[in-house]
PDB file of C-alpha atoms in Angstrom:
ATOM      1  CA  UNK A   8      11.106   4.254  14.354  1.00  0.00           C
ATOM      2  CA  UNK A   9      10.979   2.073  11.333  1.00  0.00           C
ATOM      3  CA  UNK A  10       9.437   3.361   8.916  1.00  0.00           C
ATOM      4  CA  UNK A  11       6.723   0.111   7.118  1.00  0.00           C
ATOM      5  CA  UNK A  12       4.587   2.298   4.857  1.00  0.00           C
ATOM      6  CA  UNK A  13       5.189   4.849   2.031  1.00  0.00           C
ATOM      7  CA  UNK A  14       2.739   6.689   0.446  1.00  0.00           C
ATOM      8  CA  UNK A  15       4.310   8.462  -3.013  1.00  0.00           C
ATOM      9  CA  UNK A  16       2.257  10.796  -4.772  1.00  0.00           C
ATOM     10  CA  UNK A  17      -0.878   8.711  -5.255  1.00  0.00           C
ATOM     11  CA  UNK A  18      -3.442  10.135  -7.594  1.00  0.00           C
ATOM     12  CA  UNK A  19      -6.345   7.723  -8.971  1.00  0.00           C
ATOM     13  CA  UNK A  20      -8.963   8.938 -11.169  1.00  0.00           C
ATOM     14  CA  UNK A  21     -12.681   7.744 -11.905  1.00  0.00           C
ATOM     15  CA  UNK A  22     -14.691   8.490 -15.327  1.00  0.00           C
ATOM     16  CA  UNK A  23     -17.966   9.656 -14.223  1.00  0.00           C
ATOM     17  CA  UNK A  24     -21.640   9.100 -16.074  1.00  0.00           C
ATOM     18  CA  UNK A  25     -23.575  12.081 -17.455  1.00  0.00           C
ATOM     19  CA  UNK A  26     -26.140  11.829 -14.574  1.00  0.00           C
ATOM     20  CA  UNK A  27     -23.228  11.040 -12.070  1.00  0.00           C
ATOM     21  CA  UNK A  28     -21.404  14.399 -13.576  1.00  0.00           C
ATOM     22  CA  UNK A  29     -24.505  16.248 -13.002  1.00  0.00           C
ATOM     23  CA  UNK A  30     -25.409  15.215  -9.746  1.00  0.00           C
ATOM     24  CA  UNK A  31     -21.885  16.258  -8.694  1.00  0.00           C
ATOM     25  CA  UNK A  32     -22.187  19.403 -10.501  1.00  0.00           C
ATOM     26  CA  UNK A  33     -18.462  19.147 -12.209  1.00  0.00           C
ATOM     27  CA  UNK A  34     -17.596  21.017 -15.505  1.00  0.00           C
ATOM     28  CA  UNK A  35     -15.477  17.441 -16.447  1.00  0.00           C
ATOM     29  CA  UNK A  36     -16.778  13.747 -16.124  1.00  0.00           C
ATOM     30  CA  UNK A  37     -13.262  13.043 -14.590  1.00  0.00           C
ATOM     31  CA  UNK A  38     -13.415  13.334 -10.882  1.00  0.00           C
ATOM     32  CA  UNK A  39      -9.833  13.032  -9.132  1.00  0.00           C
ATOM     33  CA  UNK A  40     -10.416  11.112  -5.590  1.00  0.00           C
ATOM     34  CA  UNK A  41      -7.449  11.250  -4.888  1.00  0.00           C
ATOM     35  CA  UNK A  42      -4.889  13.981  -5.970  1.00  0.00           C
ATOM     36  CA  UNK A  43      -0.877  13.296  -5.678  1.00  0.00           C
ATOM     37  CA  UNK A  44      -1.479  12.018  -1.927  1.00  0.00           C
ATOM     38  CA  UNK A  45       1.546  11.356   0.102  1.00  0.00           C
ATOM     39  CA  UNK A  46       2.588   9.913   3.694  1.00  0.00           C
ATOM     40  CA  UNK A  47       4.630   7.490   5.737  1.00  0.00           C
ATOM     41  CA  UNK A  48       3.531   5.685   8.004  1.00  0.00           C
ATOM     42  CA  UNK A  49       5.845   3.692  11.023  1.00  0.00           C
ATOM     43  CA  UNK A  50       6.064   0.268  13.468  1.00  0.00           C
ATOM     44  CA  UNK A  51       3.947   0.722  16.770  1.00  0.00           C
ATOM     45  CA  UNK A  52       1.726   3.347  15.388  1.00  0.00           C
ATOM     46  CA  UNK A  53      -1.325   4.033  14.287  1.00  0.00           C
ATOM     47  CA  UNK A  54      -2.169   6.586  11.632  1.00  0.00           C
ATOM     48  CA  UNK A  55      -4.843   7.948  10.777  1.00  0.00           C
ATOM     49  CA  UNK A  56      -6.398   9.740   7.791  1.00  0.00           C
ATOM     50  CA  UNK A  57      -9.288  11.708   9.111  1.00  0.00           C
ATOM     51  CA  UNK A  58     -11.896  13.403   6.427  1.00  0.00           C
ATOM     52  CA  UNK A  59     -15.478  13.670   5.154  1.00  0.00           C
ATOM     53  CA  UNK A  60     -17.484  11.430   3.014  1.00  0.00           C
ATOM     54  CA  UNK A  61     -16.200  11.800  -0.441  1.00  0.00           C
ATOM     55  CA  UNK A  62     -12.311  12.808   0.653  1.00  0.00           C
ATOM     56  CA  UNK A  63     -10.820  10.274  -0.880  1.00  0.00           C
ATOM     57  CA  UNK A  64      -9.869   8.163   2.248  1.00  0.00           C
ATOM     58  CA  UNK A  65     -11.766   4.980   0.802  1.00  0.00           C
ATOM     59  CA  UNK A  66      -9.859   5.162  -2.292  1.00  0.00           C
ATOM     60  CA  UNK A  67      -6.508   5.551  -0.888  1.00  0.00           C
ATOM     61  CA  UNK A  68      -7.173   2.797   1.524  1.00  0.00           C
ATOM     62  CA  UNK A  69      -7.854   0.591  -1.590  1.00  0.00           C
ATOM     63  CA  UNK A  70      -4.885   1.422  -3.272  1.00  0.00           C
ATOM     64  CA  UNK A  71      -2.784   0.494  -0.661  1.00  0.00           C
ATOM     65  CA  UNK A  72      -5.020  -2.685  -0.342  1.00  0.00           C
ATOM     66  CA  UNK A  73      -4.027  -3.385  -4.405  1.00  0.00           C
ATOM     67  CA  UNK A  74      -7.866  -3.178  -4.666  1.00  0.00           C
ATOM     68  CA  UNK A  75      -7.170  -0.315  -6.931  1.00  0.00           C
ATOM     69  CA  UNK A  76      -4.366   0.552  -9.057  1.00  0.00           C
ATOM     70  CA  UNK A  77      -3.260   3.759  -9.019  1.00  0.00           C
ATOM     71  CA  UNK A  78      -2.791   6.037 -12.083  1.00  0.00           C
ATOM     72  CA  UNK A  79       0.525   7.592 -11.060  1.00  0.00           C
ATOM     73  CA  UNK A  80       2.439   7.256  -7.943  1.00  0.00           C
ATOM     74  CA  UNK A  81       2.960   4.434  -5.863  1.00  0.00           C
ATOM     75  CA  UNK A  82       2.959   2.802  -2.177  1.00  0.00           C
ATOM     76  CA  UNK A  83       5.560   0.898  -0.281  1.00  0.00           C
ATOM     77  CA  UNK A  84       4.512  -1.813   1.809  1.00  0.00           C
ATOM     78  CA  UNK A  85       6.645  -3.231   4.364  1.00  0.00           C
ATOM     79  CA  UNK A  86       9.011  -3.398   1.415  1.00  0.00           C
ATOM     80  CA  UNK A  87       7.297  -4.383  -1.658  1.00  0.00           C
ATOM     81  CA  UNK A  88       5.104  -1.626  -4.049  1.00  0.00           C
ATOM     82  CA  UNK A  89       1.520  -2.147  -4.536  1.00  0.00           C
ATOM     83  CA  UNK A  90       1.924  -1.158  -8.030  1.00  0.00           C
ATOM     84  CA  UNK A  91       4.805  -4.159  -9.114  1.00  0.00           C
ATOM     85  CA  UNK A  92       4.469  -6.354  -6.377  1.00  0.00           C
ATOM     86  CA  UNK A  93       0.575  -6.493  -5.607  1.00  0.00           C
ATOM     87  CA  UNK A  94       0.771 -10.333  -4.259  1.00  0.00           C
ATOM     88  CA  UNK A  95       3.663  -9.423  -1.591  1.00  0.00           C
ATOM     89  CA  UNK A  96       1.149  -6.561  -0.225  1.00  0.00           C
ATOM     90  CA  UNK A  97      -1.747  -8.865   0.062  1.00  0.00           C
ATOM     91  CA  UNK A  98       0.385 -11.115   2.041  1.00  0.00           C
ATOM     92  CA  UNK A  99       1.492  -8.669   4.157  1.00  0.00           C
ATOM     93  CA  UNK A 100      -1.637  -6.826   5.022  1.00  0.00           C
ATOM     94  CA  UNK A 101      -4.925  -7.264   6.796  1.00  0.00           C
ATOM     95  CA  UNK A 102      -7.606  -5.367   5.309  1.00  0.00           C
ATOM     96  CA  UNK A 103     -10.679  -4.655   7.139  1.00  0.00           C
ATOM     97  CA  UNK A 104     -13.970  -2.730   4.957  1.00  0.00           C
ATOM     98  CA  UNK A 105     -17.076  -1.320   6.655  1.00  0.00           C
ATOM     99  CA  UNK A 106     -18.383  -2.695   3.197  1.00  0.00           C
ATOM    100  CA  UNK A 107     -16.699  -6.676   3.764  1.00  0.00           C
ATOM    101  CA  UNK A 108     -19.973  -8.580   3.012  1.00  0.00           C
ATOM    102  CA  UNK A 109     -19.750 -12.229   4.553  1.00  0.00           C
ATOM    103  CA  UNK A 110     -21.317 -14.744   3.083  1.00  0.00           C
ATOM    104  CA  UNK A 111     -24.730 -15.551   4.749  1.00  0.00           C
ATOM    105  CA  UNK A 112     -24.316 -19.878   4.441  1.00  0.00           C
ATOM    106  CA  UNK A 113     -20.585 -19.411   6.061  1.00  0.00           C
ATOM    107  CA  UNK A 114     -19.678 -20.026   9.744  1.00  0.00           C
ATOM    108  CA  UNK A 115     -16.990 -17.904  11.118  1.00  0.00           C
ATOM    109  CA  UNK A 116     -14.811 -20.789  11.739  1.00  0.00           C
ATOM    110  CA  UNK A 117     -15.711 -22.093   7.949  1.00  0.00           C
ATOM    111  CA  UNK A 118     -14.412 -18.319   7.267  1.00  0.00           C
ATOM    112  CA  UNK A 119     -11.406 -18.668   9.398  1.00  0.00           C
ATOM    113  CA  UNK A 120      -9.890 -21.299   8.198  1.00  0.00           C
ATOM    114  CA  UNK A 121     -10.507 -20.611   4.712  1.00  0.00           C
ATOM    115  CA  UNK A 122      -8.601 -17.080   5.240  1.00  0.00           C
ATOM    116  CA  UNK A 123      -5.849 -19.049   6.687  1.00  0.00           C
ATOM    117  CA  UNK A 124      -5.339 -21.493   4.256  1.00  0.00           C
ATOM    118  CA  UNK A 125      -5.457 -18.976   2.162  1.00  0.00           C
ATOM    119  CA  UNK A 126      -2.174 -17.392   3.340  1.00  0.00           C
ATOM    120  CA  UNK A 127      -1.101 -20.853   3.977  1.00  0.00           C
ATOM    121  CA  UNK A 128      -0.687 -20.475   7.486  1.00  0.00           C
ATOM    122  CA  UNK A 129       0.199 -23.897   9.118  1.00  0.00           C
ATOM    123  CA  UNK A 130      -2.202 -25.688  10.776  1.00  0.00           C
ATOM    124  CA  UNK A 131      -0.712 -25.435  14.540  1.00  0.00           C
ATOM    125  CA  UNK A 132      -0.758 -21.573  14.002  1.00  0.00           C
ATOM    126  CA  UNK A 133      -3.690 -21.495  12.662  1.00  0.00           C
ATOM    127  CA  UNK A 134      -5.309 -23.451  15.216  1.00  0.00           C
ATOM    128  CA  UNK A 135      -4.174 -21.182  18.220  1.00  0.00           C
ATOM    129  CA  UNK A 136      -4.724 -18.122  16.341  1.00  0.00           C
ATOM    130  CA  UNK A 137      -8.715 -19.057  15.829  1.00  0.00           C
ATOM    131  CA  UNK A 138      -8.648 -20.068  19.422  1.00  0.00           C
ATOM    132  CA  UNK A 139      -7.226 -17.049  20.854  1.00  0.00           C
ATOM    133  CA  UNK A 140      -9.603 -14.522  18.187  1.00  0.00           C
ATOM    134  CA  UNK A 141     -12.526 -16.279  18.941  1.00  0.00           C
ATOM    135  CA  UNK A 142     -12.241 -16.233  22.641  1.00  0.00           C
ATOM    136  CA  UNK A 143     -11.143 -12.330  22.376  1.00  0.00           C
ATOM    137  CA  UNK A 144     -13.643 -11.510  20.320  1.00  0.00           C
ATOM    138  CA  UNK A 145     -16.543 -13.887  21.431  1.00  0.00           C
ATOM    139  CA  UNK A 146     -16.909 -15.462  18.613  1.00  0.00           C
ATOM    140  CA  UNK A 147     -16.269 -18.903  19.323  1.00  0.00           C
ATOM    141  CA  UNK A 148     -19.537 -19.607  20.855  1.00  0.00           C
ATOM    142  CA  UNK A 149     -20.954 -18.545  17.519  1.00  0.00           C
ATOM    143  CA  UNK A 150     -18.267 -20.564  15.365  1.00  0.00           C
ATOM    144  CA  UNK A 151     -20.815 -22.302  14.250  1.00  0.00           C
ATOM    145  CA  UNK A 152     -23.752 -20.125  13.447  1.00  0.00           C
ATOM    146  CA  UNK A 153     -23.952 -18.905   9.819  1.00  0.00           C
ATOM    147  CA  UNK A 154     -23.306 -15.287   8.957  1.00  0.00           C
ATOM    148  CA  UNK A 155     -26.751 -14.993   8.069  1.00  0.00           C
ATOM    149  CA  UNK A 156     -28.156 -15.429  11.977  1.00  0.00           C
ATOM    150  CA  UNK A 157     -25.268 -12.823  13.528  1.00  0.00           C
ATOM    151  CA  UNK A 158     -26.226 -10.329  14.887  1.00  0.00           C
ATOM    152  CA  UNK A 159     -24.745  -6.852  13.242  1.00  0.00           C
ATOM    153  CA  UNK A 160     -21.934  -6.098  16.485  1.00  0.00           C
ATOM    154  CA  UNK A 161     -21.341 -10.495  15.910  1.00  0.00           C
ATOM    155  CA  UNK A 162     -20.933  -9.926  12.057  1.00  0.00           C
ATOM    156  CA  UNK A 163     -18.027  -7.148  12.238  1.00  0.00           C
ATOM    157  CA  UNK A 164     -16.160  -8.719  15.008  1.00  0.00           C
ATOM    158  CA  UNK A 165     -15.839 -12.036  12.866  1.00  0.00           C
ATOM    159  CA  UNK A 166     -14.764  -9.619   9.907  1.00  0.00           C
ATOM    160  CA  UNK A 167     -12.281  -8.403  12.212  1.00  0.00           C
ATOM    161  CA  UNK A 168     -10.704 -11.627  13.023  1.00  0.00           C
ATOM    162  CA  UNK A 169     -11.288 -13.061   9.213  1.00  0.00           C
ATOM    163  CA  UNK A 170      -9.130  -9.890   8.392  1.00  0.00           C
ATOM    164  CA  UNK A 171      -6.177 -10.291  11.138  1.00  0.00           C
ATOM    165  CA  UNK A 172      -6.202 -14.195  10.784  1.00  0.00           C
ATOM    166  CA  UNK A 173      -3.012 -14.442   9.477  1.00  0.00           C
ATOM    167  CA  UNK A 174      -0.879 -12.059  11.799  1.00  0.00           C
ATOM    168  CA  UNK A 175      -0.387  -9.354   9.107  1.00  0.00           C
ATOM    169  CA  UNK A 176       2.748  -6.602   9.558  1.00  0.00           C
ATOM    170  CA  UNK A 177      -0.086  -3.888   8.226  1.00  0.00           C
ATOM    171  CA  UNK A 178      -3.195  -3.395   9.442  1.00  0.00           C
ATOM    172  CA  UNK A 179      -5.851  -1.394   7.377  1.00  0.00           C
ATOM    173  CA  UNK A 180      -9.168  -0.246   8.611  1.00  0.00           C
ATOM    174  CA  UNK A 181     -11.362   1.321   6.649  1.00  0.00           C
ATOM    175  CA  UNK A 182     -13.782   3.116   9.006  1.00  0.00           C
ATOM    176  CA  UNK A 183     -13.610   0.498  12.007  1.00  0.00           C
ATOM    177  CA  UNK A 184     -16.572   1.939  14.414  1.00  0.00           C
ATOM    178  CA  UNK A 185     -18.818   2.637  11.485  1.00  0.00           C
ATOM    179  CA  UNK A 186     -22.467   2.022  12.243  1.00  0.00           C
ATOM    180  CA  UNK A 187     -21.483  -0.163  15.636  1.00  0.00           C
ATOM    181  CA  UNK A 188     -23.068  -0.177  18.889  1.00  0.00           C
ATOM    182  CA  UNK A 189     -21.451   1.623  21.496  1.00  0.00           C
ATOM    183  CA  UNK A 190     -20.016  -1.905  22.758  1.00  0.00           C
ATOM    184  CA  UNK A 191     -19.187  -3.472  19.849  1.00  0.00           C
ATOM    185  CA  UNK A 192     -16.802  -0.054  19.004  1.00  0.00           C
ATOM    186  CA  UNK A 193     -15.007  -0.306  22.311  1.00  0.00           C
ATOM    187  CA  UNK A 194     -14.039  -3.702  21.505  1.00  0.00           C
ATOM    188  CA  UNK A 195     -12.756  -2.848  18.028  1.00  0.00           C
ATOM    189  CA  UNK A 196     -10.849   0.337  19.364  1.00  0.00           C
ATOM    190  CA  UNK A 197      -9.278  -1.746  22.536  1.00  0.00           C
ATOM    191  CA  UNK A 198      -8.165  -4.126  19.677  1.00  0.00           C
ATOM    192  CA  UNK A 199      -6.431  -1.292  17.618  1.00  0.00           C
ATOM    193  CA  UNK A 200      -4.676   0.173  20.748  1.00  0.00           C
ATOM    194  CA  UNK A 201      -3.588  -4.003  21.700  1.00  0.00           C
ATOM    195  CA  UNK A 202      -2.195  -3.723  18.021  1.00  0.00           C
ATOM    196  CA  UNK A 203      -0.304  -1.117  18.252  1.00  0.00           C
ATOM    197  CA  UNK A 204       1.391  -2.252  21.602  1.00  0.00           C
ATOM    198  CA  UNK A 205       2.504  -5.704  19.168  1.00  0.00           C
ATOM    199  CA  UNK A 206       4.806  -3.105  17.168  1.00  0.00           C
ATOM    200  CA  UNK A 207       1.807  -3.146  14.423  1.00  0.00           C
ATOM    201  CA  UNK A 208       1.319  -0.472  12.007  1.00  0.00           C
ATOM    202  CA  UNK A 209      -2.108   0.378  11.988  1.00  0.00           C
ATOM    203  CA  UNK A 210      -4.017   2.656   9.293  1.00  0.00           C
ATOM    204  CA  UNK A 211      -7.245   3.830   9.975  1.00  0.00           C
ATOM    205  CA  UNK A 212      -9.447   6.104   7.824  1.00  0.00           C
ATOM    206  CA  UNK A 213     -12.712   7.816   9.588  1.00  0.00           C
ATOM    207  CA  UNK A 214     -14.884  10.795  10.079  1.00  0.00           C
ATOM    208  CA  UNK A 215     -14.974  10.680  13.705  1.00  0.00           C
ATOM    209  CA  UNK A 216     -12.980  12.841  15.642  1.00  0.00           C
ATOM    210  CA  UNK A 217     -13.661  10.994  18.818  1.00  0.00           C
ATOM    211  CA  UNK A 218     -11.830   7.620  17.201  1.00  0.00           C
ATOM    212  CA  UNK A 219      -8.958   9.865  16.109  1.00  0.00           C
ATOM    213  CA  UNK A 220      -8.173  11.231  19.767  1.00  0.00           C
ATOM    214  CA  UNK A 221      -8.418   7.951  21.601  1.00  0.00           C
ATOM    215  CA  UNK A 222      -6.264   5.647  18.999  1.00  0.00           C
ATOM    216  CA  UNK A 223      -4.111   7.610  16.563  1.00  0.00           C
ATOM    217  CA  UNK A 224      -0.754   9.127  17.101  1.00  0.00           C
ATOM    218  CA  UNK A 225      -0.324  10.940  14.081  1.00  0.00           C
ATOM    219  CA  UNK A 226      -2.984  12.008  11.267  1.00  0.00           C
ATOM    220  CA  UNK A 227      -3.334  13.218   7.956  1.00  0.00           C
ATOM    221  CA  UNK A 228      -6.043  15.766   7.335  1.00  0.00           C
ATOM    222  CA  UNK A 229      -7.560  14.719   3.527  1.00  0.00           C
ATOM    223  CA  UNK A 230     -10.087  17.456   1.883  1.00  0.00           C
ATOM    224  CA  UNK A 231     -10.958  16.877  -1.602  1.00  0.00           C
ATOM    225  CA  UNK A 232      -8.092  14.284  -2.370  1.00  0.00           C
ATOM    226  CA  UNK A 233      -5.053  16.229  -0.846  1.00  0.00           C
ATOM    227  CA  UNK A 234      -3.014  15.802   1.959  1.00  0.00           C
ATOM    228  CA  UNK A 235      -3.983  19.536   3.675  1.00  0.00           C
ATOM    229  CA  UNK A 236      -1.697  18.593   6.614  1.00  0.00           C
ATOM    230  CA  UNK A 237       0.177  15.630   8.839  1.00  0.00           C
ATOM    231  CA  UNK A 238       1.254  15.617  11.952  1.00  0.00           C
ATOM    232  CA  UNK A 239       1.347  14.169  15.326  1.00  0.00           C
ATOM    233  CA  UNK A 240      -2.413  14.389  17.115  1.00  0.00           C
ATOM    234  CA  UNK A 241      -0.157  16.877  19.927  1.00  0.00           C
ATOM    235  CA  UNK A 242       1.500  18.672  17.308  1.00  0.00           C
ATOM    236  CA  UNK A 243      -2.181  19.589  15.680  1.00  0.00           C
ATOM    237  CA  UNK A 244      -4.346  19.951  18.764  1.00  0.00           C
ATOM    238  CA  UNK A 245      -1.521  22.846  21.043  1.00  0.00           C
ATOM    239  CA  UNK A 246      -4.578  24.903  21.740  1.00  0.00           C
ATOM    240  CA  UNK A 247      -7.578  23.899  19.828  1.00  0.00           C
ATOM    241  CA  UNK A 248      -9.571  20.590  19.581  1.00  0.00           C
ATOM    242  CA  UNK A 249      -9.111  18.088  16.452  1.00  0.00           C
ATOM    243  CA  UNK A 250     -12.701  18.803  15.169  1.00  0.00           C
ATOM    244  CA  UNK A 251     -11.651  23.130  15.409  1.00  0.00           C
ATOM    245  CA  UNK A 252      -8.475  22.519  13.559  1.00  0.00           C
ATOM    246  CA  UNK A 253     -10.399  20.482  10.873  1.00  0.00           C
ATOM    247  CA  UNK A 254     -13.308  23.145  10.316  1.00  0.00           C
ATOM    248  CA  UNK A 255     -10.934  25.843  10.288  1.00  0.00           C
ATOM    249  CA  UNK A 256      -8.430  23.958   7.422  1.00  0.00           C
ATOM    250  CA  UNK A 257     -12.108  22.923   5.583  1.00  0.00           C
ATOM    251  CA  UNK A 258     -13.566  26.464   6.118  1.00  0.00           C
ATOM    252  CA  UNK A 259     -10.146  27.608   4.246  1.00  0.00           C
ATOM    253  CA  UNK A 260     -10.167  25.235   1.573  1.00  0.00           C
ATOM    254  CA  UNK A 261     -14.212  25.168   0.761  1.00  0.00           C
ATOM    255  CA  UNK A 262     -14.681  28.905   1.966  1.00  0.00           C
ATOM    256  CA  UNK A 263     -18.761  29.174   1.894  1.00  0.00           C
ATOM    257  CA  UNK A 264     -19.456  25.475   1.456  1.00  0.00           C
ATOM    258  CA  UNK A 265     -19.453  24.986   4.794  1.00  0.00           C
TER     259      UNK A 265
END
């Protein structure tokens, strides 16, 4: 397989408030979210890096984004590094946030278009690729209904397409099902699987084991900022469930914190 994604011994650090420090009951005011993090990820596939709140998955996700620039380390990109070539990776990527806020006065084909032009996508491409999205995802008998009267399930399908309007190589998804209705989330997880069938790379960070079972080939196991282990999903799961292997690595890592 080719490999379209390496991850070199990220680390990214955040100063911390007084009342932030306390709250997180840490000797320092530097907190390490992520801490020398590293894995590859390949065409066809989707990866996932599975964790709990806090694990750093949001953070690495923006790194490889060029949302954040990491301290030491660096990040391949279908072959250009988020650290010296952050332009080429925006290019190249779609990047999809449970936190995307779309403007309320915007229509989705107002958003669209805008996304497109914006990675000057030609106008005959541009046009088929809204026409197919929209009729995938629904939205085109809402294209012209501002953000602000969508429903919640409307609102993160036309993220969805905003994100993936200009055919990226790289596909990240920062905690796709969060918060969705049960229908809404099959639609978004039927759209990773239809992504990975176009010889897509797809990156997906989440708590949910479910998500992790049905889409992912291979995933990385984050607790604390590190990389406890990655493998394949088979590999991990021989004789035990995702969620047993992931309490049993936590349990050994956080002992009584459980």
């Amino acid at each position: 397989m080719k490999e379209t994604l390496q991850v070199k011994n990220v680390t990214k650090t955040f100063r911390l408030s007084a009342k932030q420090q306390k709250l997180r009951k840490l000797d320092s005011n530097i907190l390490t979210a992520v801490d020398g993090l590293s894995f590859s990820a390949y065409e066809g596939e989707i990866f996932g890096l599975l964790g709990s709140n806090g694990a750093g998955k949001t953070t690495t996700l923006r790194m490889l984004a060029t949302l954040l620039k990491p301290d030491s380390g660096d990040a391949v990109v279908a072959g250009s590094s988020i650290c010296e070539e952050p332009a080429e990776v925006r290019r190249k990527i779609g990047f999809l946030t449970s936190e995307l806020k779309l403007e309320d006065f915007f229509t989705p084909e107002y958003l669209f278009n805008f996304f497109c032009d914006l990675h000057e996508v030609p106008e005959d491409i541009k046009n088929k690729r809204r026409e197919e999205l929209f009729s995938r995802f629904g939205v085109d008998k809402f294209a012209q209904v501002k953000v602000a009267n969508l429903s919640t399930g409307m609102k993160q399908k036309v993220s969805l397409v905003v994100a993936v309007a200009h055919d990226p190589e790289i596909i990240i998804f920062d905690e796709p099902t969060n918060g969705l209705d049960v229908i809404t989330a099959k639609v978004v997880t039927d759209f990773l699987l239809e992504l990975r069938r176009q010889g897509k790379t797809v990156i997906i960070s989440t708590h949910i084991f479910n998500l992790i079972e049905k889409v992912c080939d291979r995933v990385g196991i984050i607790i604390d900022g590190k990389m406890i282990v990655c493998d394949s999903l088979s590999n991990l799961t021989k004789d035990k469930s995702l969620e047993d292997v992931f309490f049993d690595l936590y349990r050994e890592r956080k002992g009584d914190e459980l």
